[in-house]
XYZ file of C-alpha atoms in Angstrom:
691
model
C -38.712 36.512 33.254
C -37.630 35.371 29.773
C -39.400 32.445 28.143
C -37.357 29.230 27.971
C -35.261 28.892 24.806
C -36.579 25.951 22.754
C -34.694 24.415 19.835
C -36.786 23.668 16.757
C -34.066 22.099 14.623
C -30.340 22.090 13.894
C -28.861 22.388 10.402
C -25.427 20.747 10.207
C -24.671 22.612 6.944
C -23.465 19.477 5.156
C -22.770 21.128 1.807
C -20.788 24.082 3.209
C -18.809 21.983 5.672
C -18.147 19.260 3.114
C -16.679 21.827 0.733
C -14.591 23.595 3.391
C -13.260 20.396 4.972
C -12.525 18.449 1.752
C -15.167 15.896 2.754
C -17.869 16.622 0.165
C -18.013 12.969 -0.950
C -18.529 11.892 2.663
C -21.054 14.615 3.617
C -24.008 13.385 1.593
C -26.134 12.331 4.590
C -24.070 13.108 7.709
C -21.453 15.556 8.901
C -17.771 14.705 8.402
C -15.211 17.375 9.365
C -11.504 17.667 10.066
C -10.006 18.628 13.401
C -8.365 21.993 14.072
C -10.654 23.766 11.582
C -13.982 25.559 12.258
C -17.218 24.093 10.924
C -20.633 25.726 10.549
C -23.852 25.023 12.447
C -27.242 26.772 12.306
C -29.728 26.608 15.197
C -33.393 27.377 14.598
C -35.346 28.253 17.782
C -39.103 28.258 18.424
C -40.939 31.346 19.652
C -37.964 33.607 20.210
C -34.307 33.884 19.335
C -31.153 33.588 21.396
C -30.423 36.510 23.749
C -26.825 36.662 24.955
C -27.793 38.595 28.090
C -30.138 35.924 29.455
C -29.410 32.642 27.652
C -26.522 30.267 28.300
C -25.624 27.699 25.618
C -23.346 24.824 26.580
C -22.213 22.224 24.053
C -20.898 18.738 24.757
C -19.168 16.249 22.479
C -18.645 12.576 23.296
C -16.698 9.975 21.323
C -16.573 6.876 23.556
C -19.074 4.690 25.358
C -17.324 5.470 28.638
C -17.260 9.281 28.675
C -14.181 10.853 30.239
C -13.132 14.500 30.422
C -9.690 13.384 31.607
C -9.151 11.049 28.622
C -10.508 13.730 26.250
C -13.275 11.473 24.964
C -15.762 14.055 26.267
C -15.692 17.858 26.230
C -18.043 20.593 27.465
C -17.718 24.160 26.220
C -19.837 27.283 26.271
C -20.721 29.664 23.495
C -18.184 32.495 23.523
C -17.140 35.546 21.525
C -13.836 34.080 20.329
C -12.509 30.705 19.175
C -9.745 29.040 21.163
C -7.196 27.195 19.030
C -6.276 24.427 21.482
C -9.719 23.552 22.811
C -13.241 22.739 21.715
C -14.949 26.058 21.050
C -18.144 27.624 19.714
C -18.745 31.240 18.620
C -21.545 33.247 17.021
C -21.150 34.023 13.315
C -24.504 35.671 12.664
C -27.971 36.045 14.186
C -31.202 36.869 12.417
C -34.477 36.649 14.351
C -34.802 33.075 15.618
C -31.876 31.742 13.584
C -28.401 31.531 15.133
C -25.404 30.748 12.906
C -22.462 29.296 14.814
C -18.905 28.191 14.235
C -17.575 25.185 16.152
C -14.062 23.826 16.189
C -12.262 20.760 17.507
C -8.692 21.090 18.772
C -6.057 19.857 16.334
C -5.117 17.025 18.721
C -8.647 15.774 19.403
C -9.216 12.024 18.961
C -10.662 11.133 15.577
C -13.864 9.121 15.324
C -17.637 9.321 15.713
C -18.962 12.034 18.061
C -22.372 12.864 19.527
C -23.010 16.628 19.696
C -25.449 17.906 22.343
C -26.692 21.311 23.477
C -27.827 22.430 26.913
C -29.809 25.681 27.141
C -30.480 27.568 30.357
C -32.514 30.713 30.922
C -32.638 31.689 34.560
C -33.777 28.559 36.381
C -35.113 26.916 33.273
C -33.086 24.551 31.097
C -33.309 21.914 28.407
C -30.972 19.579 26.578
C -31.015 18.567 22.927
C -29.032 16.102 20.799
C -27.994 18.150 17.778
C -26.704 15.172 15.843
C -23.616 13.078 15.209
C -20.475 13.896 13.274
C -17.234 12.168 12.351
C -13.914 13.888 13.041
C -10.882 13.137 10.827
C -7.192 14.032 10.818
C -6.470 17.321 9.028
C -3.474 17.568 6.706
C -4.532 21.171 5.881
C -4.065 22.264 9.521
C -0.631 23.925 9.970
C 2.343 22.050 11.396
C 2.064 23.698 14.820
C -1.294 21.953 15.180
C -2.189 18.679 13.423
C 0.476 15.965 13.397
C -0.314 15.062 9.762
C 0.119 18.541 8.275
C 1.665 18.635 4.779
C 3.059 21.836 3.239
C 2.177 21.304 -0.423
C -1.401 21.307 -1.653
C -0.584 18.938 -4.532
C 0.710 16.385 -2.011
C -2.417 16.734 0.135
C -4.505 16.099 -2.969
C -2.469 13.011 -3.922
C -1.997 11.383 -0.536
C -5.390 12.082 1.083
C -7.974 12.859 -1.611
C -6.916 10.831 -4.681
C -8.965 7.627 -4.874
C -6.892 5.749 -7.448
C -3.249 5.045 -8.144
C -0.670 2.428 -9.042
C 1.168 -0.370 -7.293
C 4.525 -1.382 -8.715
C 5.245 -5.062 -9.326
C 7.295 -7.189 -11.734
C 11.058 -7.245 -11.260
C 13.773 -4.687 -10.593
C 14.719 -4.701 -14.275
C 11.130 -4.694 -15.556
C 8.861 -2.701 -13.265
C 5.167 -3.158 -13.998
C 2.598 -0.554 -12.899
C -0.653 -2.133 -11.700
C -3.692 0.191 -11.409
C -5.605 0.185 -8.117
C -8.916 1.702 -7.011
C -8.402 2.878 -3.409
C -11.958 4.287 -3.227
C -11.637 5.765 0.275
C -14.715 7.981 -0.201
C -17.006 5.350 -1.728
C -20.298 4.531 0.013
C -19.873 2.799 3.355
C -16.067 2.813 3.430
C -15.707 5.392 6.224
C -18.102 3.408 8.435
C -16.093 0.259 7.725
C -12.871 2.049 8.701
C -14.388 3.135 12.025
C -15.733 -0.372 12.660
C -12.261 -1.727 12.016
C -10.868 0.572 14.724
C -13.603 -0.573 17.122
C -12.688 -4.229 16.635
C -9.023 -3.844 17.493
C -8.001 -5.662 20.709
C -7.035 -2.433 22.492
C -10.563 -1.047 22.032
C -12.161 -4.282 23.229
C -9.944 -4.210 26.318
C -10.403 -0.516 27.219
C -12.630 1.485 24.867
C -12.118 4.901 26.460
C -8.340 4.635 26.515
C -8.265 3.391 22.912
C -10.548 6.215 21.710
C -8.428 8.741 23.574
C -5.245 7.503 21.919
C -6.817 7.940 18.477
C -5.620 11.529 18.671
C -2.210 10.207 17.560
C -1.595 9.138 13.940
C 1.281 6.994 15.261
C -1.188 5.018 17.359
C -3.829 4.795 14.624
C -1.208 3.727 12.068
C -0.041 0.977 14.379
C -3.594 -0.272 14.952
C -4.286 -0.316 11.204
C -1.007 -2.162 10.534
C -2.116 -4.913 12.924
C -5.771 -5.054 11.823
C -5.084 -5.609 8.139
C -3.833 -9.110 8.626
C -5.789 -11.849 10.330
C -3.039 -13.358 12.433
C -3.981 -11.794 15.776
C -7.539 -10.460 15.602
C -10.546 -9.896 13.366
C -8.380 -8.528 10.605
C -9.574 -7.860 7.092
C -7.430 -10.215 5.022
C -5.928 -13.656 5.281
C -2.555 -14.020 3.600
C -1.694 -16.991 1.411
C 1.306 -17.643 -0.813
C 1.041 -21.288 -1.928
C -0.923 -20.683 -5.181
C -3.899 -22.689 -3.852
C -6.776 -20.227 -3.680
C -9.734 -22.462 -4.572
C -11.674 -21.692 -1.360
C -11.292 -17.943 -1.837
C -10.115 -15.366 -4.335
C -6.615 -15.190 -5.749
C -4.669 -12.142 -4.471
C -3.888 -11.199 -8.070
C -7.594 -10.883 -8.942
C -8.247 -7.763 -6.832
C -8.286 -4.370 -8.546
C -9.374 -2.237 -5.599
C -9.902 -1.994 -1.863
C -13.638 -1.253 -1.885
C -14.763 -4.772 -2.796
C -12.480 -6.277 -0.119
C -13.687 -3.958 2.657
C -17.360 -4.462 1.765
C -16.904 -8.249 1.700
C -15.332 -8.062 5.166
C -18.274 -6.066 6.571
C -20.985 -8.057 4.801
C -19.562 -11.375 6.026
C -19.710 -10.396 9.689
C -16.156 -9.045 9.809
C -14.701 -12.421 8.923
C -11.412 -12.655 7.068
C -11.436 -12.179 3.308
C -9.475 -14.815 1.395
C -6.827 -14.009 0.149
C -4.227 -11.260 0.260
C -0.541 -10.805 -0.440
C 1.715 -7.866 0.322
C 0.414 -5.368 -2.252
C -3.193 -6.130 -1.267
C -2.440 -5.615 2.436
C -0.650 -2.364 1.627
C -3.308 -1.034 -0.763
C -6.205 -1.694 1.609
C -4.288 -0.127 4.512
C -3.635 2.893 2.271
C -7.379 3.207 1.653
C -8.177 3.211 5.377
C -5.423 5.643 6.364
C -6.340 8.095 3.579
C -9.998 7.801 4.554
C -9.140 8.730 8.160
C -7.133 11.708 6.879
C -3.534 10.460 7.215
C -1.441 11.171 4.070
C -0.403 7.725 2.808
C 1.217 6.104 -0.226
C 2.019 2.524 -1.284
C 5.726 1.752 -1.680
C 7.402 -1.181 -3.458
C 10.898 -2.416 -2.602
C 12.486 -4.663 -5.241
C 14.726 -7.517 -4.036
C 13.317 -7.254 -0.524
C 14.925 -9.321 2.235
C 12.911 -11.281 4.798
C 15.432 -11.499 7.642
C 13.984 -13.529 10.522
C 16.917 -13.495 12.939
C 17.886 -9.812 12.535
C 21.508 -10.561 11.616
C 21.148 -8.561 8.365
C 22.300 -11.612 6.433
C 20.443 -13.930 4.076
C 22.472 -17.115 3.594
C 21.669 -19.707 0.939
C 23.197 -23.177 0.992
C 23.167 -24.665 -2.514
C 24.096 -27.999 -4.013
C 26.504 -28.380 -6.934
C 23.691 -27.541 -9.343
C 22.942 -24.261 -7.572
C 19.666 -25.464 -6.045
C 18.849 -24.058 -2.588
C 18.953 -26.653 0.184
C 17.430 -26.802 3.663
C 15.581 -23.980 5.429
C 13.880 -21.496 3.103
C 12.286 -19.267 5.754
C 14.713 -16.444 5.019
C 14.264 -15.378 1.421
C 14.725 -12.513 -0.984
C 11.283 -11.497 -2.198
C 11.207 -10.334 -5.793
C 9.339 -7.309 -4.515
C 7.572 -6.355 -1.318
C 5.007 -3.599 -0.691
C 4.276 -1.550 2.393
C 2.877 1.921 3.013
C 4.379 5.201 4.124
C 2.329 7.698 6.132
C 3.266 11.321 6.775
C 3.249 12.473 10.413
C 5.285 14.096 13.143
C 6.940 11.897 15.783
C 6.737 13.743 19.121
C 7.747 10.459 20.772
C 11.138 10.532 18.996
C 14.072 12.874 18.631
C 13.729 15.902 16.295
C 14.378 15.163 12.625
C 12.372 11.946 12.510
C 9.114 13.538 11.377
C 7.904 12.992 7.816
C 7.364 9.687 6.013
C 6.966 6.678 8.294
C 7.091 3.083 7.015
C 4.180 0.818 8.038
C 4.075 -2.804 6.895
C 0.655 -4.508 7.311
C 1.777 -7.826 5.749
C 2.058 -10.481 8.502
C 5.709 -11.544 8.592
C 7.273 -11.200 12.029
C 5.898 -10.125 15.416
C 6.515 -6.519 16.387
C 8.874 -5.449 19.161
C 5.847 -4.287 21.144
C 3.269 -5.470 21.989
C 4.234 -8.762 20.299
C 1.575 -8.736 17.598
C 1.876 -9.023 13.833
C 2.391 -5.397 12.882
C 5.347 -3.348 11.729
C 5.958 0.368 12.203
C 5.532 3.214 11.989
C 9.272 3.751 11.753
C 10.807 6.942 10.309
C 12.246 6.378 6.844
C 15.013 8.789 7.894
C 15.990 6.422 10.734
C 16.361 3.563 8.248
C 18.622 5.695 6.081
C 20.769 6.660 9.083
C 21.006 3.081 10.384
C 19.425 4.087 13.708
C 17.961 0.708 14.630
C 16.903 1.648 18.168
C 14.116 3.844 16.777
C 10.479 2.845 17.344
C 8.934 0.826 15.826
C 10.579 -2.268 14.261
C 13.504 -0.455 12.610
C 15.753 -3.584 12.383
C 13.252 -5.496 10.236
C 12.660 -2.626 7.790
C 16.406 -1.862 7.644
C 17.080 -5.491 6.704
C 14.389 -5.390 3.980
C 16.400 -2.769 2.096
C 19.983 -3.481 3.260
C 20.538 -7.160 4.130
C 23.550 -8.859 2.574
C 23.227 -12.082 0.569
C 25.770 -14.906 0.780
C 25.633 -18.077 -1.332
C 27.440 -21.210 -0.148
C 28.052 -24.184 -2.466
C 28.088 -27.472 -0.558
C 30.879 -29.784 -1.709
C 30.558 -33.547 -1.947
C 32.535 -33.916 1.288
C 30.088 -31.575 3.066
C 32.409 -28.568 3.172
C 31.197 -25.149 2.045
C 32.665 -22.924 -0.635
C 31.543 -19.306 -0.876
C 30.280 -18.250 -4.284
C 31.026 -14.913 -5.836
C 27.771 -13.181 -6.776
C 27.146 -9.902 -8.536
C 23.428 -10.005 -9.090
C 21.588 -10.079 -5.759
C 21.578 -6.565 -4.395
C 18.885 -6.038 -1.767
C 16.759 -2.898 -1.791
C 16.592 -1.752 -5.404
C 14.472 0.874 -7.185
C 12.150 1.576 -4.251
C 9.080 2.964 -5.995
C 5.859 4.890 -5.465
C 3.485 6.844 -7.682
C 4.428 10.415 -8.641
C 2.392 13.268 -7.217
C -0.293 14.282 -9.711
C 0.989 12.079 -12.554
C 0.585 8.449 -13.629
C 4.331 7.854 -13.449
C 6.736 6.076 -11.121
C 8.872 7.967 -8.624
C 12.108 6.347 -7.425
C 12.519 7.056 -3.687
C 15.475 4.731 -2.998
C 17.521 7.757 -1.907
C 15.152 8.328 1.022
C 16.017 4.871 2.421
C 19.695 4.536 1.439
C 22.767 6.672 0.873
C 24.644 6.177 -2.433
C 26.493 2.868 -2.504
C 30.081 3.232 -1.349
C 29.603 6.755 0.016
C 31.045 7.802 3.417
C 27.473 8.415 4.634
C 26.509 4.854 3.731
C 29.515 3.546 5.651
C 28.528 5.621 8.699
C 24.959 4.307 8.561
C 26.133 0.685 8.317
C 28.555 1.238 11.219
C 25.722 2.718 13.304
C 23.556 -0.305 12.443
C 26.428 -2.710 13.200
C 26.033 -4.037 9.656
C 29.566 -5.406 9.513
C 28.953 -7.651 6.488
C 28.455 -4.624 4.272
C 31.693 -3.027 5.453
C 33.820 -5.922 4.175
C 35.318 -5.268 0.753
C 34.028 -7.706 -1.853
C 36.570 -10.062 -3.352
C 37.162 -9.384 -7.044
C 38.057 -12.464 -9.118
C 38.328 -10.826 -12.512
C 35.471 -13.018 -13.730
C 31.897 -11.790 -14.074
C 28.607 -13.201 -15.276
C 25.301 -11.486 -16.040
C 21.966 -12.846 -17.210
C 20.728 -10.896 -20.210
C 17.414 -11.115 -22.023
C 16.355 -10.814 -25.624
C 13.274 -9.193 -27.110
C 9.629 -10.298 -26.936
C 9.255 -11.281 -23.286
C 5.509 -11.796 -23.593
C 3.373 -14.449 -21.977
C 2.651 -17.114 -24.571
C 5.884 -16.625 -26.523
C 9.148 -18.542 -26.764
C 12.217 -16.462 -25.975
C 15.953 -16.563 -25.368
C 18.014 -15.555 -22.347
C 21.799 -15.415 -22.234
C 24.574 -15.979 -19.740
C 27.025 -13.190 -20.547
C 30.465 -14.093 -19.149
C 33.559 -11.884 -19.099
C 37.133 -12.841 -18.278
C 39.073 -9.688 -17.370
C 42.206 -11.575 -16.349
C 45.347 -12.377 -18.360
C 44.843 -16.120 -17.836
C 42.879 -18.877 -19.570
C 40.022 -20.375 -17.569
C 38.206 -23.625 -18.255
C 34.788 -23.717 -16.620
C 31.529 -25.608 -16.450
C 28.320 -23.626 -16.959
C 24.858 -24.688 -15.837
C 21.985 -22.466 -16.965
C 18.562 -23.191 -15.499
C 15.156 -21.482 -15.667
C 12.367 -22.098 -13.143
C 9.029 -20.446 -12.583
C 8.961 -18.457 -9.349
C 6.448 -16.662 -7.152
C 7.137 -13.048 -6.212
C 8.117 -14.105 -2.670
C 10.960 -16.277 -3.986
C 9.243 -19.690 -3.883
C 10.509 -21.712 -6.837
C 8.383 -23.825 -9.157
C 9.324 -26.489 -11.742
C 12.111 -26.147 -14.280
C 11.130 -24.767 -17.665
C 14.519 -24.713 -19.379
C 18.087 -25.873 -18.828
C 21.394 -26.028 -20.672
C 24.864 -27.185 -19.691
C 28.306 -26.463 -21.135
C 30.892 -28.772 -19.574
C 34.175 -27.371 -20.915
C 33.765 -23.683 -21.544
C 37.073 -22.116 -22.578
C 37.422 -18.464 -21.542
C 40.440 -16.807 -23.145
C 42.164 -13.822 -21.490
C 40.174 -10.560 -21.713
C 37.343 -12.257 -23.579
C 33.542 -12.292 -23.509
C 31.140 -15.125 -24.230
C 27.379 -15.302 -24.510
C 25.633 -18.634 -23.945
C 21.905 -18.850 -24.871
C 19.090 -20.647 -23.105
C 15.900 -21.168 -25.127
C 12.699 -21.082 -23.039
C 9.550 -22.514 -24.645
C 5.954 -21.597 -23.810
C 5.009 -25.280 -23.792
C 7.484 -25.794 -20.928
C 6.296 -22.921 -18.701
C 2.600 -22.567 -19.590
C 1.305 -24.982 -16.938
C 3.600 -23.930 -14.090
C 3.892 -20.146 -14.453
C 2.340 -18.539 -11.370
C 0.147 -15.464 -11.492
C 3.266 -13.433 -10.670
C 4.332 -14.056 -14.321
C 7.945 -14.530 -13.171
C 10.709 -16.885 -14.302
C 14.012 -17.058 -12.424
C 17.064 -17.747 -14.588
C 20.150 -18.943 -12.728
C 23.634 -19.396 -14.048
C 26.280 -21.280 -12.049
C 29.825 -21.068 -13.406
C 32.242 -23.559 -11.856
C 36.018 -23.563 -12.289
C 37.118 -27.008 -11.022
C 40.846 -26.274 -11.129
C 40.498 -23.368 -8.675
C 37.458 -24.730 -6.820
C 35.765 -21.449 -7.573
C 32.060 -20.673 -8.135
C 30.310 -17.742 -9.722
C 26.544 -17.380 -9.394
C 24.228 -15.058 -11.317
C 20.439 -14.837 -11.155
C 17.785 -12.746 -12.798
C 14.006 -12.648 -12.473
C 12.194 -12.196 -15.763
C 8.705 -10.733 -15.935
C 6.516 -11.919 -18.804
C 4.174 -9.234 -20.076
C 0.444 -9.803 -20.343
C -1.466 -8.624 -23.417
C -2.881 -5.104 -23.439
C -6.460 -4.410 -22.415
C -7.932 -1.730 -24.674
C -10.618 0.587 -23.292
C -12.832 3.002 -25.256
C -15.261 5.365 -23.530
C -18.462 6.058 -25.461
C -20.829 8.922 -24.637
C -20.727 12.450 -23.245
C -18.325 12.638 -20.292
C -20.540 14.643 -17.938
C -21.795 14.224 -14.394
C -24.893 12.006 -14.023
C -24.834 11.064 -17.744
C -24.564 7.389 -18.631
C -21.307 6.316 -20.271
C -20.354 3.019 -21.866
C -16.909 1.451 -21.522
C -15.940 -0.823 -24.412
C -13.274 -3.210 -23.124
C -11.325 -5.615 -25.339
C -8.357 -8.002 -25.323
C -6.707 -10.170 -27.985
C -5.798 -13.740 -27.052
C -1.985 -13.925 -27.479
C -1.754 -17.663 -26.913
C -1.784 -20.499 -29.430
C -4.667 -22.189 -27.605
C -8.275 -21.076 -26.842
C -9.144 -19.267 -23.602
C -12.047 -20.645 -21.546
C -14.111 -19.181 -18.672
C -13.243 -15.614 -19.648
C -14.515 -12.616 -17.666
C -13.856 -8.879 -17.410
C -14.252 -7.130 -14.042
C -14.370 -3.330 -13.833
C -14.606 -0.741 -11.073
C -13.768 2.902 -10.524
C -14.396 5.378 -7.709
C -17.096 7.799 -8.843
C -17.824 5.759 -11.983
C -19.454 2.571 -10.701
C -21.432 2.059 -7.480
C -19.989 -1.410 -7.165
C -17.718 -3.791 -8.995
C -19.154 -5.167 -12.257
C -18.249 -8.497 -13.896
C -19.114 -9.555 -17.450
C -18.623 -13.239 -18.260
C -17.954 -14.500 -21.795
C -19.671 -17.875 -22.317
C -17.877 -18.903 -25.526
C -14.199 -19.868 -25.917
C -11.895 -17.150 -27.217
C -9.820 -18.718 -29.978
C -6.092 -18.172 -30.499
C -5.499 -14.681 -31.883
C -9.190 -13.750 -31.488
C -10.288 -10.459 -29.890
C -12.893 -10.549 -27.133
C -14.938 -7.405 -26.515
C -17.591 -6.406 -23.943
C -19.478 -3.248 -22.977
C -20.114 -1.999 -19.429
C -22.412 0.856 -18.348
C -20.955 3.611 -16.164
C -22.663 6.408 -14.211
C -20.207 9.184 -13.210
C -21.485 10.851 -10.027
C -18.729 13.383 -9.437
C -16.938 15.993 -11.532
C -13.178 15.538 -11.948
C -10.562 12.952 -12.899
C -11.422 9.296 -12.423
C -9.767 5.995 -13.265
C -11.611 2.956 -14.605
C -9.695 -0.190 -13.579
C -10.168 -3.509 -15.416
C -9.177 -7.117 -14.682
C -9.365 -10.026 -17.158
C -9.457 -13.664 -16.034
C -9.558 -16.957 -17.929
C -8.330 -20.497 -17.506
C -4.877 -19.860 -19.020
C -4.512 -16.081 -18.783
C -5.110 -14.523 -15.370
C -4.798 -11.168 -13.602
C -4.456 -9.092 -16.778
C -4.895 -5.451 -15.753
C -5.807 -2.291 -17.632
C -7.069 1.204 -16.908
C -8.418 4.353 -18.528
C -8.405 7.879 -17.112
C -11.759 9.646 -17.551
C -12.291 13.360 -16.919
C -15.919 14.138 -16.053
C -17.299 17.639 -16.566
C -20.345 19.294 -14.973
C -23.732 18.410 -16.455
């Protein structure tokens, strides 16, 4: 009778598996692998080695508190000669004396999450059981399309949308797009554990843990859970949104430069909401979590984004004779709005709707099901085709990029006169970062057909978007807001109302030009410039340019951290009772942050970042501070405060120590804050070589 087989130890082969599964940064102390792909395991036995003729080895994996073979949160499988593709499997790779090298594999549709791996040995009537360890299973974008739902064809896209830990978020205005650097940091210490804890706090898990864990096999389900958990409206979400510019009891949304600090604050404060977030923060943090879990994800910005509450695809403004918006302001055009796209198949939908799916974690409206604050995933292709019956929340996303805008001017007798408008087109220059390059990619064509094309007309007909099918009335008069040079924060500058009369008639008009500070979500602040021309003569086939001078002293105290000023021109022709409205959002540029890297750029060698900024204002800056972080460069965010005032025109300079832990390309991200100059961003790419 053979002696009982006794396990001495199990080697989870962290280094080999980390390299093979693109999880090296996560495999420092525990095993993290991707589904649908074999991973290595080495068993060391005491006394004698494994004998196939007398020993039976049975493995079990469990991922939920309530184990269930039926729900696929538990699996049992024996050691065999071959690996099955669609099931948990284990096979011998090599045997030498008492050492048995194995290959294990999870099916490509296994639920992701934390697993316990156990081994049962039996020799004749004798048997023992051993816990081999724990491992975390992630989605696998390298697993071919016939298997994992998140498979991507191109390696460069897998690198960008799953492995890259830094990127850009696009802000500003449609005519001046500003790239803001962001540290996603999905492989930084503790982030994966935070992502799993987030999943375990979602209401579906708390209601039925086994069912929730089972459904984590689907990226559609996981994406929907993450969309809901990133706002704090329904559950223990990560962020609390705020848009009123009063952030004294928290942190301004514009301060953040990365997701890592936010996620760690959430965990360290007992999973209580972090104050505060706005759309790009919600989107960026969701991107971090989805990439960490293995779902290819990117942040997307839509300029002139409509918030349509009643799903009529129409944003209507009622204005007084000065052009000021009256009454309800719940439906607005946001200067820009950010969400994420994740790449996945959609087996729950008709063929052709696989690929990029829009997910919007910013709390705006309740979802169609189950009535919580989340949005998506909805196929971007369905938005383009106007297929609004597609799950999930297609009407809201369609409106964000396609709603029509109508301006009504209220007369003194209460009647309404429709204004001609040429400047408010919804859904412009939809942007995301290029693959492998620090440049912007315009992806508007993935959401919309070319304006005026037959395909666009078909999509609008399918969506019952009748407003867009009506031909716009042409009056022969046009007005545009144009800008001059030097649109920098702290400077005075000119804007112009550029008016053209393409008719054969004389027109006598009144012009009111007004500038007001504005937040990115369309909320207006005080006036910072105005001019009025009461009798403006427009000769046939003529052009006129009327200036408006905007002074720093008039906007310095009311400019929000969005750095935006809205200029509105209202042209009135009393004789014809006709109105022409033009608006433009102007982004004021912050000064440049300069970054110099000192030292030898090698792994585990100390570097110094010299960071500087010149005060562009005519007044001193107080309470100045630089904050820096970068995945693989700093263990945590570092802040350096400057105790002395920084005088007008003076340069402020600090030095920060860095310790690069990993070879490759990294991005150091910097934020500068002061009393009068806030949310100034900068970055520097750093390539680290082996030591």
